[in-house]
Amino acid sequence: MNFKKAFVIYKKEMLELFRDKRTLFTTIILPVILYPLLFAGFGAIMTRQADVLEKRGATVAFQDSLTFRTPETLAIRDSIYEDLTKIEHFQIIPAPPTLNLLYQEGDIDAIVTIKDSLNVNQEPVFLVTIRYDGSGEKGLMVYHKLESSLLNTSQKISAQRLQALDIDQQIIKPMEIMPLDTSTTEKKMGNILGTILPYLMILLLITGASVVAADLVAGEKERQTLETLLVSSVSRSEIVLGKYLTIVTMAMVNVIINLVSISFSIQYLLSQSGLDMQGIQMPINSFLILLLAMIPLATLFAAILLSISTFSRNMKEARTYEQPIIIIAMLMGMISFLPTVEMNNVLALVPVINVALLFKVVLIGNYQLSHLLLTIGSTLVLDVIAIWITVKLFNTESVLFRTQEEGGKIKIKNKRTFFSPFYGIVYFCLALAALYYLGGKWQAANLVNGLIQSELIIILFPVLILLRLGKYKPAEILRLKKPKAKELAIIPFMAISASMIVSIIAQVINHFFPFPQEYIEAMSRIFTQDISFWEMFIVIALLPGICEEILFRGFLMRFFEQKNFWYPIFVTAILFALFHLDPFRFLPVLLLGILLGYITRRTGSIVNSMFFHIINNTLALVITTFSEQNWMRVFIQDGENLKYWLTIPAILIFILSLTIFNKITILEEV
Amino acid sequence: MIKVQSLVKEFIQKDGTSFRAVDEVTFDASHNEIVCLLGVNGAGKTTTMRVLSTIFEPNSGKAEVEGYDVVAEADKVRENVGFLSGDTGLYQRLTPREFMTYFGRLYAVPEGMIERRIREMSEILDMDEFLDKKIEFLSSGMKQKVSIARSIIHNPPVMIFDEPTIGLDILTARNIVSFIRECRNQGKCVLFSTHIMREAERLADRIVMIHRGKVLKQGTLEAMREETKLQDLDDIFIYYINQANGELKVVANEF
């Protein structure tokens, strides 16, 4: 590795980028003018709006529905009315006959109605209703003004009455509540910034990096300059390093310029708002720590985006592939909006989320060094992996030259069959939508019936109908082949051991990210249904085992079989995990999905994976049903968790049974 | 000099099968010589040249440039090869001077040397007036000159031209043709590929005919004419293809 050459590439890329007017505009000029305009404009509009609202005032109808019209009640009524008329910009009118119509049409903003009755002492008590529209700013403003005016009148009257009885007013005021806010202005500021800034910064970082990244490799492919670079006397890792540094620099420049612009704009906004500026300082130290924490994140984004750019044929493709990454990063950055999620040592290991949370604590001013170090350290590890992948990609001819004719052979385009990845994904999305909307509705109405309906109507029948319509042979497409006896014999061992391992993985996940209580209740709702074990077996194990295998390992797998042995297995496993619509179980289901796919492709029979699936689900059922039995206490503790010592025998049995399985099965035709 | 021995390059296709783009190709080229790889589109010319310029690694066989192995000593090979193809792109936002300096530095040419080379080439190729204009504003002929200058900035002993005139107008193509001759006259070893028979006829000292990844025939044009008793290179080429196909049917003067 010659760093000098990497630096030559870096310098040239920076020079080119700064000569590009678009890059210059989006990274530098736009943020410099955007925030001041945005903040100043927004501030002005806000104050104006509030002003206009106050000045515009309101029309309030005053409705007199008194029954006891004594001189006393009439006096009170008049004093209420009089106080109401004193509200600035308010017009109080006597209730006209078309009151309701006028109110509905918005000509009247609120209606104050006074009724009366007698209390135990035979004194008139007033009941005042305020009818208002609470959905808008104006309605609320009107309500608050009316309320404070009425309270004022009420206090005046009670003061008069107390005086009449010769009682000191202080007697009915046993205590006074005085709020004393101890938070410093810096902390308040930090809190506000802490919720918005992380999200904004992460967004800026990744969008800044993505624009540059797409251009650097995919762009060179598109403009046919990459070949020249590759034949010149520079190694692939030097190219990667040079380009990678360029992306990191541009992403950081983007973030720094935005940060500076935002902080100046906020200061301007605060000074305009007429607040006491003494205590409010922009947390400069915090900003520096944040920038430090942003660097590893910038490098991680740069490495990921660079590998995408390297993989893509042209810039358009690179931008398309970048989209999901940007969306995921954005969603992870949004974690700072959640008030309950706080930084801890585990979350400090999760990329993007850790930086978002670190932002929050740093801006409030109480961060731990260990969190900072864990965040930087874990991000750097991922970073190295991503760079390694990029260098790998750069050394893969087929990736680098995906644009050119591969080997120059004249390609005869295959007739487009139904079983192409595109249609597979489309079918999956439709099924997922159906499950989410229809299945959810059915299960809410009746859980057991809903589950049966979902499995049959959404998962199984459409597949069979489609195969029928397409005149395919279901047995052949779905691999409904008679399995060998020895295969069926070994599968229970694999299934039970694998299920245990996966359950323990799920337990570990639960340990770090505890499931919410509602989630546990929802999940265990099925076990509290009043049905027998065998009915439960059908609903939970048998039907899902058959129907889901037909959909995933049978049907969907066929859409992805153009590539190598593992590709369809991984894709269907991912789809299978997504299908469970459950982030907590994603990893466990994914692992099972891979194993199920492997069994299917290895033996060529879906019956084997059905068998595996049924055993797996039955095991969960048995554990829950018999958890109170003495003999089960050996394996489980606190009601549902498997004991951790089970991991060792489970892994041993799994490895052993998998080895035997591999021996007795031959690879299915690929 | 270039030495290629039983070179094989395979690609994995989308359907998973492998395809032999270069199949046991053997030839060589020495200094003071222009060797032409002649073949129709998709014959395997570009793949062969990409192996020689270290972009692709061969599956088997051997390829050497100036005695350096293209796999084991790829760095050395790159230093000794100048590569130019007809559809090479340029960095639009750089000036020709910056562009050449960039590649000069990548080839680790000393700074003073880079400046001298730029001056020399600017004179030869008549590039003075646009040396400091951004490439995006140059005409295609000017761009081609910049590409030529770039390919030779490090003064390599071996030049590889992959379909150098493809997509160029006559005037620009003539720049290239004379540049190729100039390279040989300077004693360089020149390998160029084309599917245009006229070009091969005019330029090549020796011709290596490639068809479907295999070498059909190689030798001087004179030797081929003598063997086939045909004058036109088009006819000679078809003659050898038919011979390879096992049908000794000479399709001459068909048009």
mmCIF file of C-alpha atoms in Angstrom, chain A residues 333-607:
data_model
loop_
_atom_site.group_PDB
_atom_site.id
_atom_site.type_symbol
_atom_site.label_atom_id
_atom_site.label_comp_id
_atom_site.label_asym_id
_atom_site.label_seq_id
_atom_site.Cartn_x
_atom_site.Cartn_y
_atom_site.Cartn_z
ATOM 1 C CA GLY A 333 -31.527 8.030 13.736
ATOM 2 C CA MET A 334 -35.150 8.616 14.725
ATOM 3 C CA ILE A 335 -34.461 6.707 17.937
ATOM 4 C CA SER A 336 -33.526 10.075 19.420
ATOM 5 C CA PHE A 337 -37.180 11.091 19.160
ATOM 6 C CA LEU A 338 -38.161 8.352 21.605
ATOM 7 C CA PRO A 339 -38.002 9.744 25.123
ATOM 8 C CA THR A 340 -37.698 6.385 26.908
ATOM 9 C CA VAL A 341 -34.731 4.918 25.036
ATOM 10 C CA GLU A 342 -31.559 5.737 26.927
ATOM 11 C CA MET A 343 -27.936 5.041 26.248
ATOM 12 C CA ASN A 344 -26.475 1.862 27.717
ATOM 13 C CA ASN A 345 -23.501 -0.367 27.024
ATOM 14 C CA VAL A 346 -25.445 -2.652 24.693
ATOM 15 C CA LEU A 347 -27.014 0.093 22.610
ATOM 16 C CA ALA A 348 -23.576 1.693 22.385
ATOM 17 C CA LEU A 349 -22.653 -1.272 20.194
ATOM 18 C CA VAL A 350 -25.472 -0.777 17.685
ATOM 19 C CA PRO A 351 -24.354 1.391 14.790
ATOM 20 C CA VAL A 352 -26.175 4.677 14.046
ATOM 21 C CA ILE A 353 -28.448 4.224 17.092
ATOM 22 C CA ASN A 354 -25.420 4.626 19.347
ATOM 23 C CA VAL A 355 -24.444 7.912 17.741
ATOM 24 C CA ALA A 356 -28.029 9.181 17.884
ATOM 25 C CA LEU A 357 -28.234 8.412 21.592
ATOM 26 C CA LEU A 358 -24.752 9.698 22.277
ATOM 27 C CA PHE A 359 -25.795 12.993 20.724
ATOM 28 C CA LYS A 360 -28.632 13.242 23.145
ATOM 29 C CA VAL A 361 -26.609 12.642 26.298
ATOM 30 C CA VAL A 362 -23.723 14.808 25.154
ATOM 31 C CA LEU A 363 -26.008 17.752 24.427
ATOM 32 C CA ILE A 364 -27.635 17.418 27.838
ATOM 33 C CA GLY A 365 -24.140 17.303 29.255
ATOM 34 C CA ASN A 366 -24.001 13.980 31.078
ATOM 35 C CA TYR A 367 -22.349 11.362 28.938
ATOM 36 C CA GLN A 368 -20.096 8.538 30.057
ATOM 37 C CA LEU A 369 -16.677 8.080 28.543
ATOM 38 C CA SER A 370 -17.308 4.338 28.245
ATOM 39 C CA HIS A 371 -20.293 5.004 25.987
ATOM 40 C CA LEU A 372 -18.255 7.321 23.816
ATOM 41 C CA LEU A 373 -15.454 4.781 23.503
ATOM 42 C CA LEU A 374 -17.807 1.862 22.874
ATOM 43 C CA THR A 375 -19.611 3.851 20.192
ATOM 44 C CA ILE A 376 -16.432 4.831 18.419
ATOM 45 C CA GLY A 377 -14.884 1.386 18.837
ATOM 46 C CA SER A 378 -17.837 -0.655 17.587
ATOM 47 C CA THR A 379 -18.375 1.663 14.636
ATOM 48 C CA LEU A 380 -14.714 1.358 13.689
ATOM 49 C CA VAL A 381 -14.927 -2.440 13.733
ATOM 50 C CA LEU A 382 -17.885 -2.402 11.340
ATOM 51 C CA ASP A 383 -16.055 0.176 9.330
ATOM 52 C CA VAL A 384 -13.041 -2.077 8.807
ATOM 53 C CA ILE A 385 -15.363 -4.896 7.719
ATOM 54 C CA ALA A 386 -17.108 -2.638 5.206
ATOM 55 C CA ILE A 387 -13.808 -1.412 3.770
ATOM 56 C CA TRP A 388 -12.592 -4.972 3.511
ATOM 57 C CA ILE A 389 -15.714 -5.859 1.534
ATOM 58 C CA THR A 390 -15.135 -2.905 -0.784
ATOM 59 C CA VAL A 391 -11.553 -3.915 -1.476
ATOM 60 C CA LYS A 392 -12.814 -7.462 -2.083
ATOM 61 C CA LEU A 393 -15.400 -6.150 -4.537
ATOM 62 C CA PHE A 394 -12.734 -4.089 -6.228
ATOM 63 C CA ASN A 395 -10.769 -7.258 -6.791
ATOM 64 C CA THR A 396 -13.741 -9.115 -8.240
ATOM 65 C CA GLU A 397 -13.698 -8.857 -12.007
ATOM 66 C CA SER A 398 -17.315 -9.819 -12.429
ATOM 67 C CA VAL A 399 -18.395 -6.947 -10.168
ATOM 68 C CA LEU A 400 -16.089 -4.340 -11.613
ATOM 69 C CA PHE A 401 -17.011 -5.137 -15.181
ATOM 70 C CA ARG A 402 -20.688 -5.834 -14.819
ATOM 71 C CA THR A 403 -21.284 -3.124 -17.366
ATOM 72 C CA GLN A 404 -19.375 -4.790 -20.182
ATOM 73 C CA GLU A 405 -20.462 -7.776 -22.189
ATOM 74 C CA GLU A 406 -19.465 -10.736 -20.134
ATOM 75 C CA GLY A 407 -16.999 -12.576 -22.284
ATOM 76 C CA GLY A 408 -18.442 -11.043 -25.378
ATOM 77 C CA LYS A 409 -20.872 -13.829 -25.982
ATOM 78 C CA ILE A 410 -23.977 -12.806 -27.805
ATOM 79 C CA LYS A 411 -26.666 -13.350 -25.235
ATOM 80 C CA ILE A 412 -29.896 -14.971 -26.207
ATOM 81 C CA LYS A 413 -32.307 -13.568 -23.717
ATOM 82 C CA ASN A 414 -34.120 -16.332 -21.948
ATOM 83 C CA LYS A 415 -37.836 -16.374 -22.342
ATOM 84 C CA ARG A 416 -39.171 -14.667 -19.291
ATOM 85 C CA THR A 417 -40.683 -17.269 -17.071
ATOM 86 C CA PHE A 418 -43.054 -16.698 -14.231
ATOM 87 C CA PHE A 419 -40.415 -17.882 -11.783
ATOM 88 C CA SER A 420 -38.153 -14.849 -11.835
ATOM 89 C CA PRO A 421 -36.995 -12.981 -8.699
ATOM 90 C CA PHE A 422 -39.118 -9.977 -9.616
ATOM 91 C CA TYR A 423 -42.381 -11.904 -9.548
ATOM 92 C CA GLY A 424 -41.244 -13.713 -6.415
ATOM 93 C CA ILE A 425 -40.878 -10.426 -4.574
ATOM 94 C CA VAL A 426 -44.191 -9.159 -5.946
ATOM 95 C CA TYR A 427 -45.972 -12.300 -4.802
ATOM 96 C CA PHE A 428 -44.368 -12.076 -1.390
ATOM 97 C CA CYS A 429 -45.407 -8.443 -0.938
ATOM 98 C CA LEU A 430 -49.003 -9.262 -1.884
ATOM 99 C CA ALA A 431 -49.088 -12.165 0.560
ATOM 100 C CA LEU A 432 -47.554 -10.011 3.283
ATOM 101 C CA ALA A 433 -50.100 -7.253 2.701
ATOM 102 C CA ALA A 434 -52.931 -9.787 2.772
ATOM 103 C CA LEU A 435 -51.632 -11.254 6.012
ATOM 104 C CA TYR A 436 -51.268 -7.847 7.574
ATOM 105 C CA TYR A 437 -54.675 -6.470 6.615
ATOM 106 C CA LEU A 438 -56.928 -9.511 6.266
ATOM 107 C CA GLY A 439 -55.181 -11.914 8.632
ATOM 108 C CA GLY A 440 -54.927 -9.275 11.328
ATOM 109 C CA LYS A 441 -58.636 -8.564 11.035
ATOM 110 C CA TRP A 442 -59.594 -12.229 11.154
ATOM 111 C CA GLN A 443 -57.367 -12.929 14.126
ATOM 112 C CA ALA A 444 -58.719 -9.952 16.012
ATOM 113 C CA ALA A 445 -62.259 -11.269 15.507
ATOM 114 C CA ASN A 446 -61.440 -14.779 16.622
ATOM 115 C CA LEU A 447 -57.886 -15.823 17.266
ATOM 116 C CA VAL A 448 -58.089 -19.558 16.560
ATOM 117 C CA ASN A 449 -60.339 -19.282 13.529
ATOM 118 C CA GLY A 450 -58.327 -16.318 12.308
ATOM 119 C CA LEU A 451 -55.089 -18.294 12.451
ATOM 120 C CA ILE A 452 -56.657 -21.193 10.542
ATOM 121 C CA GLN A 453 -58.105 -18.820 7.942
ATOM 122 C CA SER A 454 -54.772 -17.030 7.530
ATOM 123 C CA GLU A 455 -52.848 -20.241 6.975
ATOM 124 C CA LEU A 456 -55.338 -21.675 4.517
ATOM 125 C CA ILE A 457 -56.775 -18.697 2.667
ATOM 126 C CA ILE A 458 -53.750 -16.412 2.561
ATOM 127 C CA ILE A 459 -50.826 -18.803 2.602
ATOM 128 C CA LEU A 460 -51.883 -22.097 1.067
ATOM 129 C CA PHE A 461 -54.769 -21.654 -1.380
ATOM 130 C CA PRO A 462 -53.373 -18.835 -3.547
ATOM 131 C CA VAL A 463 -50.263 -20.926 -4.253
ATOM 132 C CA LEU A 464 -52.324 -23.944 -5.289
ATOM 133 C CA ILE A 465 -54.661 -21.802 -7.389
ATOM 134 C CA LEU A 466 -51.775 -20.069 -9.153
ATOM 135 C CA LEU A 467 -50.074 -23.365 -9.954
ATOM 136 C CA ARG A 468 -53.365 -24.645 -11.292
ATOM 137 C CA LEU A 469 -53.884 -21.552 -13.438
ATOM 138 C CA GLY A 470 -50.356 -21.731 -14.779
ATOM 139 C CA LYS A 471 -50.778 -25.429 -15.555
ATOM 140 C CA TYR A 472 -47.728 -26.292 -13.510
ATOM 141 C CA LYS A 473 -47.330 -29.636 -11.840
ATOM 142 C CA PRO A 474 -47.705 -28.804 -8.150
ATOM 143 C CA ALA A 475 -45.834 -31.888 -6.940
ATOM 144 C CA GLU A 476 -42.856 -31.019 -9.109
ATOM 145 C CA ILE A 477 -42.743 -27.279 -8.472
ATOM 146 C CA LEU A 478 -43.366 -27.623 -4.750
ATOM 147 C CA ARG A 479 -41.026 -30.602 -4.381
ATOM 148 C CA LEU A 480 -43.802 -32.708 -2.901
ATOM 149 C CA LYS A 481 -41.656 -35.783 -3.083
ATOM 150 C CA LYS A 482 -41.686 -38.792 -0.845
ATOM 151 C CA PRO A 483 -38.764 -38.419 1.526
ATOM 152 C CA LYS A 484 -36.398 -41.231 2.358
ATOM 153 C CA ALA A 485 -36.911 -43.042 5.638
ATOM 154 C CA LYS A 486 -33.392 -42.281 6.848
ATOM 155 C CA GLU A 487 -33.954 -38.585 6.197
ATOM 156 C CA LEU A 488 -37.131 -38.608 8.257
ATOM 157 C CA ALA A 489 -35.278 -40.476 10.977
ATOM 158 C CA ILE A 490 -32.557 -37.883 11.417
ATOM 159 C CA ILE A 491 -34.774 -34.799 11.152
ATOM 160 C CA PRO A 492 -36.267 -34.962 14.680
ATOM 161 C CA PHE A 493 -32.759 -34.780 16.135
ATOM 162 C CA MET A 494 -31.900 -31.769 14.014
ATOM 163 C CA ALA A 495 -35.239 -30.114 14.659
ATOM 164 C CA ILE A 496 -35.232 -30.463 18.431
ATOM 165 C CA SER A 497 -31.612 -29.417 18.890
ATOM 166 C CA ALA A 498 -31.921 -26.518 16.432
ATOM 167 C CA SER A 499 -35.155 -25.317 18.026
ATOM 168 C CA MET A 500 -33.475 -25.246 21.407
ATOM 169 C CA ILE A 501 -30.475 -23.318 20.138
ATOM 170 C CA VAL A 502 -32.721 -20.824 18.396
ATOM 171 C CA SER A 503 -34.935 -20.451 21.488
ATOM 172 C CA ILE A 504 -31.887 -19.734 23.581
ATOM 173 C CA ILE A 505 -30.733 -17.133 21.039
ATOM 174 C CA ALA A 506 -34.189 -15.565 21.326
ATOM 175 C CA GLN A 507 -33.826 -15.600 25.110
ATOM 176 C CA VAL A 508 -30.498 -13.816 24.869
ATOM 177 C CA ILE A 509 -32.045 -11.194 22.604
ATOM 178 C CA ASN A 510 -34.876 -10.831 25.092
ATOM 179 C CA HIS A 511 -32.335 -10.341 27.833
ATOM 180 C CA PHE A 512 -30.831 -7.297 26.129
ATOM 181 C CA PHE A 513 -33.955 -5.955 24.483
ATOM 182 C CA PRO A 514 -36.730 -6.992 26.847
ATOM 183 C CA PHE A 515 -39.990 -7.623 25.064
ATOM 184 C CA PRO A 516 -42.694 -5.142 25.994
ATOM 185 C CA GLN A 517 -45.367 -6.541 28.294
ATOM 186 C CA GLU A 518 -48.142 -6.093 25.713
ATOM 187 C CA TYR A 519 -46.058 -8.080 23.280
ATOM 188 C CA ILE A 520 -45.694 -11.018 25.666
ATOM 189 C CA GLU A 521 -49.409 -10.905 26.381
ATOM 190 C CA ALA A 522 -50.255 -10.829 22.686
ATOM 191 C CA MET A 523 -47.921 -13.723 22.014
ATOM 192 C CA SER A 524 -49.266 -15.874 24.819
ATOM 193 C CA ARG A 525 -52.885 -15.074 24.017
ATOM 194 C CA ILE A 526 -53.085 -18.201 21.899
ATOM 195 C CA PHE A 527 -52.145 -20.392 24.862
ATOM 196 C CA THR A 528 -54.929 -19.022 26.995
ATOM 197 C CA GLN A 529 -57.590 -20.055 24.478
ATOM 198 C CA ASP A 530 -60.015 -22.631 25.708
ATOM 199 C CA ILE A 531 -59.109 -25.450 23.355
ATOM 200 C CA SER A 532 -57.550 -28.853 23.784
ATOM 201 C CA PHE A 533 -53.901 -29.700 23.245
ATOM 202 C CA TRP A 534 -54.674 -31.469 19.988
ATOM 203 C CA GLU A 535 -56.653 -28.606 18.554
ATOM 204 C CA MET A 536 -53.795 -26.377 19.565
ATOM 205 C CA PHE A 537 -51.382 -28.729 17.831
ATOM 206 C CA ILE A 538 -53.303 -28.356 14.590
ATOM 207 C CA VAL A 539 -53.461 -24.567 14.798
ATOM 208 C CA ILE A 540 -49.932 -23.922 15.960
ATOM 209 C CA ALA A 541 -47.852 -26.738 14.536
ATOM 210 C CA LEU A 542 -49.498 -28.806 11.833
ATOM 211 C CA LEU A 543 -51.137 -26.128 9.685
ATOM 212 C CA PRO A 544 -48.251 -23.643 9.760
ATOM 213 C CA GLY A 545 -45.804 -26.480 9.147
ATOM 214 C CA ILE A 546 -47.569 -27.527 5.983
ATOM 215 C CA CYS A 547 -48.854 -24.213 4.630
ATOM 216 C CA GLU A 548 -45.799 -22.068 5.323
ATOM 217 C CA GLU A 549 -43.437 -24.673 3.889
ATOM 218 C CA ILE A 550 -45.524 -24.852 0.733
ATOM 219 C CA LEU A 551 -45.369 -21.078 0.384
ATOM 220 C CA PHE A 552 -41.716 -20.500 1.260
ATOM 221 C CA ARG A 553 -39.633 -23.594 0.620
ATOM 222 C CA GLY A 554 -42.029 -24.893 -2.002
ATOM 223 C CA PHE A 555 -43.290 -21.954 -4.017
ATOM 224 C CA LEU A 556 -41.189 -18.839 -3.323
ATOM 225 C CA MET A 557 -37.895 -20.718 -3.427
ATOM 226 C CA ARG A 558 -38.506 -21.495 -7.109
ATOM 227 C CA PHE A 559 -38.363 -17.785 -7.958
ATOM 228 C CA PHE A 560 -34.752 -17.400 -6.867
ATOM 229 C CA GLU A 561 -33.081 -20.530 -8.167
ATOM 230 C CA GLN A 562 -31.178 -18.950 -11.064
ATOM 231 C CA LYS A 563 -28.054 -18.525 -8.978
ATOM 232 C CA ASN A 564 -26.043 -20.830 -6.791
ATOM 233 C CA PHE A 565 -27.148 -23.311 -4.136
ATOM 234 C CA TRP A 566 -27.274 -20.897 -1.187
ATOM 235 C CA TYR A 567 -28.839 -17.875 -2.846
ATOM 236 C CA PRO A 568 -32.476 -19.098 -2.893
ATOM 237 C CA ILE A 569 -32.056 -20.435 0.647
ATOM 238 C CA PHE A 570 -30.970 -17.089 2.056
ATOM 239 C CA VAL A 571 -33.520 -15.076 0.122
ATOM 240 C CA THR A 572 -36.448 -17.247 1.195
ATOM 241 C CA ALA A 573 -35.160 -17.276 4.776
ATOM 242 C CA ILE A 574 -35.134 -13.480 4.799
ATOM 243 C CA LEU A 575 -38.646 -13.363 3.342
ATOM 244 C CA PHE A 576 -39.759 -15.997 5.856
ATOM 245 C CA ALA A 577 -38.388 -13.890 8.719
ATOM 246 C CA LEU A 578 -40.014 -10.732 7.369
ATOM 247 C CA PHE A 579 -43.309 -12.574 7.008
ATOM 248 C CA HIS A 580 -43.550 -13.022 10.771
ATOM 249 C CA LEU A 581 -43.857 -9.237 11.086
ATOM 250 C CA ASP A 582 -41.940 -9.303 14.332
ATOM 251 C CA PRO A 583 -38.589 -7.559 14.831
ATOM 252 C CA PHE A 584 -37.922 -9.477 18.052
ATOM 253 C CA ARG A 585 -38.110 -12.828 16.317
ATOM 254 C CA PHE A 586 -36.409 -11.815 13.077
ATOM 255 C CA LEU A 587 -33.051 -13.427 13.806
ATOM 256 C CA PRO A 588 -34.403 -16.703 15.283
ATOM 257 C CA VAL A 589 -36.853 -17.143 12.412
ATOM 258 C CA LEU A 590 -34.156 -16.274 9.896
ATOM 259 C CA LEU A 591 -31.888 -19.003 11.262
ATOM 260 C CA LEU A 592 -34.680 -21.565 11.160
ATOM 261 C CA GLY A 593 -35.556 -20.439 7.644
ATOM 262 C CA ILE A 594 -31.996 -21.042 6.462
ATOM 263 C CA LEU A 595 -32.034 -24.512 7.957
ATOM 264 C CA LEU A 596 -35.429 -25.330 6.452
ATOM 265 C CA GLY A 597 -34.270 -24.154 3.046
ATOM 266 C CA TYR A 598 -31.100 -26.165 3.327
ATOM 267 C CA ILE A 599 -33.013 -29.329 4.180
ATOM 268 C CA THR A 600 -35.356 -28.820 1.244
ATOM 269 C CA ARG A 601 -32.652 -28.180 -1.323
ATOM 270 C CA ARG A 602 -30.427 -30.882 0.036
ATOM 271 C CA THR A 603 -33.051 -33.622 0.020
ATOM 272 C CA GLY A 604 -35.200 -32.332 -2.804
ATOM 273 C CA SER A 605 -38.295 -32.955 -0.730
ATOM 274 C CA ILE A 606 -40.445 -30.390 1.003
ATOM 275 C CA VAL A 607 -41.947 -33.074 3.231
#
